[in-house]
PDB file of C-alpha atoms and ligand atoms in Angstrom:
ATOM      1  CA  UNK A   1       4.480  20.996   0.303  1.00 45.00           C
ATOM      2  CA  UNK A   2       3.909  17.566  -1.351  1.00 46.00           C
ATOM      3  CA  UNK A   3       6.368  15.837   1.657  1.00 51.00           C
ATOM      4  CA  UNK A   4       3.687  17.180   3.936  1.00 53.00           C
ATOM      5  CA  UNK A   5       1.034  14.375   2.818  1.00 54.00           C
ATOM      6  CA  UNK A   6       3.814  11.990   2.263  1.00 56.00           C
ATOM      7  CA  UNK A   7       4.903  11.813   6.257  1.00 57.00           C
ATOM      8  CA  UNK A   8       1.499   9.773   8.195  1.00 60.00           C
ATOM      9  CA  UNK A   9       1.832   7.327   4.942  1.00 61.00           C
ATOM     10  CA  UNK A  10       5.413   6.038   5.702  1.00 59.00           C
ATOM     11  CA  UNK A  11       4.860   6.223   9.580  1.00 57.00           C
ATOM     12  CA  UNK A  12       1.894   3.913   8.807  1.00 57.00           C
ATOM     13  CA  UNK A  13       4.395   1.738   6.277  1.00 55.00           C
ATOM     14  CA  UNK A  14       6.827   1.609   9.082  1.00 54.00           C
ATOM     15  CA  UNK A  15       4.496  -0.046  11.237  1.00 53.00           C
ATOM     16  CA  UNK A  16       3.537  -3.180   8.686  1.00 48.00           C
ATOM     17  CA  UNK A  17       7.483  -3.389   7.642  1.00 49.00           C
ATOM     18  CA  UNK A  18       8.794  -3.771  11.355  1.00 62.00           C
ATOM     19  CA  UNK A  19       6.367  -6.552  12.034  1.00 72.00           C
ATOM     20  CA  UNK A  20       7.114  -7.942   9.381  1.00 84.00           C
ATOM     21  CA  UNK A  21       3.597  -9.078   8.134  1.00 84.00           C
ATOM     22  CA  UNK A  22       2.982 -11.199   5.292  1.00 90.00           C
ATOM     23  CA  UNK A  23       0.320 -13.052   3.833  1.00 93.00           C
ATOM     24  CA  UNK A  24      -0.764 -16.937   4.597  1.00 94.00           C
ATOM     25  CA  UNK A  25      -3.233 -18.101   1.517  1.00 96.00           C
ATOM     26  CA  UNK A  26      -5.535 -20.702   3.484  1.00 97.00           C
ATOM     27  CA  UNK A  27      -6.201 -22.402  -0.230  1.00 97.00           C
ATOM     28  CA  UNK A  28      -2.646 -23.831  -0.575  1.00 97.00           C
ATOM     29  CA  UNK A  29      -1.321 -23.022   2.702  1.00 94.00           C
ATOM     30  CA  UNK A  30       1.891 -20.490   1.154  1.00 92.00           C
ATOM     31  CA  UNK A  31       2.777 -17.676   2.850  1.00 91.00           C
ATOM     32  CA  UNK A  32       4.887 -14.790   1.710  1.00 89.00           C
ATOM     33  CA  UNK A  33       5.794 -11.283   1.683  1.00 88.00           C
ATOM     34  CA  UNK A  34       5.368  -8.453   1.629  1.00 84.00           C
ATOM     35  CA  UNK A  35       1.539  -9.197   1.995  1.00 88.00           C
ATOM     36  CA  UNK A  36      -0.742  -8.824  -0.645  1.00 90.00           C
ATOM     37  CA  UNK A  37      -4.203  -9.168  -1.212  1.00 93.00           C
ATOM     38  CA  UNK A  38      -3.633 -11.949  -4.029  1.00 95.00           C
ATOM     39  CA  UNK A  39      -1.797 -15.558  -3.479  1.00 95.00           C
ATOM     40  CA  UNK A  40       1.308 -14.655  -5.491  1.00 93.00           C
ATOM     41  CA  UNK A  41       1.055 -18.975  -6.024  1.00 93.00           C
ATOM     42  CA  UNK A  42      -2.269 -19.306  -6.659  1.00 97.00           C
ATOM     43  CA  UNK A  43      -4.013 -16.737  -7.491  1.00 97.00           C
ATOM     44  CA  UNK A  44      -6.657 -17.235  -4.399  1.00 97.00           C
ATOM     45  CA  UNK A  45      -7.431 -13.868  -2.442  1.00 96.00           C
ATOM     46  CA  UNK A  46      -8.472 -16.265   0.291  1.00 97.00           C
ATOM     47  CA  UNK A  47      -5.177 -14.512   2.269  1.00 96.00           C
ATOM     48  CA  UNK A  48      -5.142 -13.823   6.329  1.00 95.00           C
ATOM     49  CA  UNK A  49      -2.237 -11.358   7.290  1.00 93.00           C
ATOM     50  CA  UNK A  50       0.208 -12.895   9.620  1.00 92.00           C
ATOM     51  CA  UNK A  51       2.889 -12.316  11.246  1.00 91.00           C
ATOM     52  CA  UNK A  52       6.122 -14.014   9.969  1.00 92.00           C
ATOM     53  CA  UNK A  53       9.145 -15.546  12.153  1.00 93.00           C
ATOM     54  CA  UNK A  54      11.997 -12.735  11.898  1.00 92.00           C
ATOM     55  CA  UNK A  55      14.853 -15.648  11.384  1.00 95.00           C
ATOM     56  CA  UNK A  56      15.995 -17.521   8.796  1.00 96.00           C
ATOM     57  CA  UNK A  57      19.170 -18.368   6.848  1.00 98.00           C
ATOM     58  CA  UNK A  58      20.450 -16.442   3.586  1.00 98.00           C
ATOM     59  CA  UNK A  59      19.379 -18.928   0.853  1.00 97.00           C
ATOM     60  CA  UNK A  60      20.836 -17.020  -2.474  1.00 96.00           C
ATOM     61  CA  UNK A  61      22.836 -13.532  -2.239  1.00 96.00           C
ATOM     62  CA  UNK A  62      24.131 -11.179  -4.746  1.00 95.00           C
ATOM     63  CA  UNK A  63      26.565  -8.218  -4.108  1.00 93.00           C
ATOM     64  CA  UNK A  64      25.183  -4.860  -5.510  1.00 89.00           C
ATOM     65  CA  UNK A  65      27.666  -2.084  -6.224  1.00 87.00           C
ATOM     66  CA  UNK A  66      25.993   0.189  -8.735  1.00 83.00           C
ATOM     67  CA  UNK A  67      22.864   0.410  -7.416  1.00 80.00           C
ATOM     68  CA  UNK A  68      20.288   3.154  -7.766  1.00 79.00           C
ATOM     69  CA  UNK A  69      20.699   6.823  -7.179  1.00 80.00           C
ATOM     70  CA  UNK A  70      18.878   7.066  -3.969  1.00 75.00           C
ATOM     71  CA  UNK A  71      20.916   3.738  -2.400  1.00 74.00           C
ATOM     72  CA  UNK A  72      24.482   5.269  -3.680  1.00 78.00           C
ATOM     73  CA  UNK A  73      25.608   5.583   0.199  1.00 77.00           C
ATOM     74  CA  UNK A  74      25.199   2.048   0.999  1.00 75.00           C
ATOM     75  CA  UNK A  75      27.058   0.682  -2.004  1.00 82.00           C
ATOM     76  CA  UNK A  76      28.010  -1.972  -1.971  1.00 87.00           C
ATOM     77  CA  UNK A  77      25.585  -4.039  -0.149  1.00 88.00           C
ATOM     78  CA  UNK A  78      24.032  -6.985  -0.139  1.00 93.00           C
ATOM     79  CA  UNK A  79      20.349  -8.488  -1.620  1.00 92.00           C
ATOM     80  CA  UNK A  80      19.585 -11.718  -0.186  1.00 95.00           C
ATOM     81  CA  UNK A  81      16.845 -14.170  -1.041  1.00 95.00           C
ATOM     82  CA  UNK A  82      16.564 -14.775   2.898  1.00 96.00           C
ATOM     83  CA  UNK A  83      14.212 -18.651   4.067  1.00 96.00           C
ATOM     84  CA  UNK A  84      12.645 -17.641   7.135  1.00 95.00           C
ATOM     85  CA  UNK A  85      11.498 -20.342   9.515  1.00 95.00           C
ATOM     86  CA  UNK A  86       8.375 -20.952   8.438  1.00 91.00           C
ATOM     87  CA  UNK A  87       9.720 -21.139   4.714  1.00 92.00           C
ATOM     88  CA  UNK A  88       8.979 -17.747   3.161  1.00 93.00           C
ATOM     89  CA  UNK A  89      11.268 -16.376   0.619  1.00 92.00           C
ATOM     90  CA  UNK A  90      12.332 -12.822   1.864  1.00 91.00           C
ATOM     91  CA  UNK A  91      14.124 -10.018  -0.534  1.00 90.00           C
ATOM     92  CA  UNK A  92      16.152  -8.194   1.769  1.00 90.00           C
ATOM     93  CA  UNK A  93      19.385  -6.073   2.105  1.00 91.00           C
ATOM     94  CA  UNK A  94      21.797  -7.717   4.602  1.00 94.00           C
ATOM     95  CA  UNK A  95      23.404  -5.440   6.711  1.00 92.00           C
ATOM     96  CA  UNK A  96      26.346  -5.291   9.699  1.00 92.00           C
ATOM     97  CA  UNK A  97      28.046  -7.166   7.674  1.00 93.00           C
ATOM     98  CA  UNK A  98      31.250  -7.208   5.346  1.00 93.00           C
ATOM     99  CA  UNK A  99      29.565  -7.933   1.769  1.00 93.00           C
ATOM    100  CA  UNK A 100      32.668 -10.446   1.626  1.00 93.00           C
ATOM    101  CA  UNK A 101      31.726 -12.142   4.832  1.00 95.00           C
ATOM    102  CA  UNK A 102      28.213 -13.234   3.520  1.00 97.00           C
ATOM    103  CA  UNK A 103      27.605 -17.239   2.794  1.00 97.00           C
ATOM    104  CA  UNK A 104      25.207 -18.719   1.663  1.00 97.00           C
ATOM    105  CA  UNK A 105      23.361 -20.427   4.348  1.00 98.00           C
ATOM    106  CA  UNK A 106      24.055 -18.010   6.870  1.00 98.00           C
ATOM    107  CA  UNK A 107      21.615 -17.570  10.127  1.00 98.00           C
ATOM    108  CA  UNK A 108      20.299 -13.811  10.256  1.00 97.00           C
ATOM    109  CA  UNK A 109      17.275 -11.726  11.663  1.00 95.00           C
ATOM    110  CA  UNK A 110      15.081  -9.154  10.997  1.00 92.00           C
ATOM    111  CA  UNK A 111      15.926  -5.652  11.904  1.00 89.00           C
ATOM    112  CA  UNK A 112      14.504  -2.402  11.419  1.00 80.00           C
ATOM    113  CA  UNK A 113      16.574   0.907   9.616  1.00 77.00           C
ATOM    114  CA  UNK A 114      16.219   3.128   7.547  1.00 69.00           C
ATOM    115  CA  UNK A 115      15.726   2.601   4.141  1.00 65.00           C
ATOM    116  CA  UNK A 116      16.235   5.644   2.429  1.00 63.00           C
ATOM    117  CA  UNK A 117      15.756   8.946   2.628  1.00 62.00           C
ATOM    118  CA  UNK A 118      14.365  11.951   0.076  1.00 64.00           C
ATOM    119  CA  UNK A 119      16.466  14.824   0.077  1.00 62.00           C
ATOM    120  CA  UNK A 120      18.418  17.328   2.569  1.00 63.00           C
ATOM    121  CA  UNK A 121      14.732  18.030   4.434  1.00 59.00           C
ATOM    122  CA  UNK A 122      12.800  14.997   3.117  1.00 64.00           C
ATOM    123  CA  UNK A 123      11.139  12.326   4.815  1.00 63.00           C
ATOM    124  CA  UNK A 124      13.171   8.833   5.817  1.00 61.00           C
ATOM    125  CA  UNK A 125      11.714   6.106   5.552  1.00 64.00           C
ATOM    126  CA  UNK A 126      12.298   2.636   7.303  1.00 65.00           C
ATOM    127  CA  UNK A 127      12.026  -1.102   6.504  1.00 76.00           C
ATOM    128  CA  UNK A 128      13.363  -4.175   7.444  1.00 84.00           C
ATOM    129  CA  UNK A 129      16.609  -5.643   6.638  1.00 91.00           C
ATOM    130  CA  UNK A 130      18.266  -8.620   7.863  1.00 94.00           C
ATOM    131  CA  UNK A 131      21.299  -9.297  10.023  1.00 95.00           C
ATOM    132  CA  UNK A 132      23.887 -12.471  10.873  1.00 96.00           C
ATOM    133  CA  UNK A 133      22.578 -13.868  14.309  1.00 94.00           C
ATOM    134  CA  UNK A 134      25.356 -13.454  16.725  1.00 81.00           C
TER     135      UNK A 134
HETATM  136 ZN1   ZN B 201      -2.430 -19.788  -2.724  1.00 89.47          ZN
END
């Protein structure tokens, strides 16, 4: 029952992806996500985990409609290079929203849902995505 193992992993996973943690490099002050134990920039491992402002604006989009197996329900959607407050570049899916009534530039927020899920009886896991601010 390999799903067995699986299920405490992506309730952990759930937990750093709703608070939507990153990582702050204290050698040249990036920050970006998801975290990581290396400065993407740099290469310092001088990184602190912090937690990063859930708003920004949609800085680049692009409209996916063949898309994985496993994603084939949601097509089309949208993957958006999202600029949160603080200025870290996001990758997220943008959802409640029309993939025609995305623009570039566009306020939106974090949210949490489901990601994807493994099968009739497998596990689903969660993540954040990104919503227009109403
Ligand atoms: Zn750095």
């Amino acid at each position: 029952m390999a799903y067995m193992r699986s299920v405490p992993r992506a309730w952990r996973e759930r937990k750093i992806k709703y608070q939507l943690l990153g990582g702050k490099c204290k050698d040249c002050g990036k920050s970006f996500y998801p975290y990581r134990q290396i400065c993407p920039v740099c290469g310092s491992t001088n990184v602190e985990q912090v937690k990063l402002p859930e708003k920004g604006v949609i800085e680049y989009f692009t409209i996916v409609r063949t898309p994985p197996t496993e994603f084939k329900e949601y097509a089309p959607y949208v993957l958006a290079i999202v600029k949160l407050e603080d200025g870290t570049k996001v990758l997220a899916q943008i959802t409640d929203v029309e993939p025609n009534e995305v623009y570039e530039g566009m306020e939106v927020e974090a949210v949490f849902r489901k990601y994807r899920e493994q099968g009739p009886n497998g596990i689903i896991e969660y993540g954040i995505k990104f919503r227009p601010v109403k």
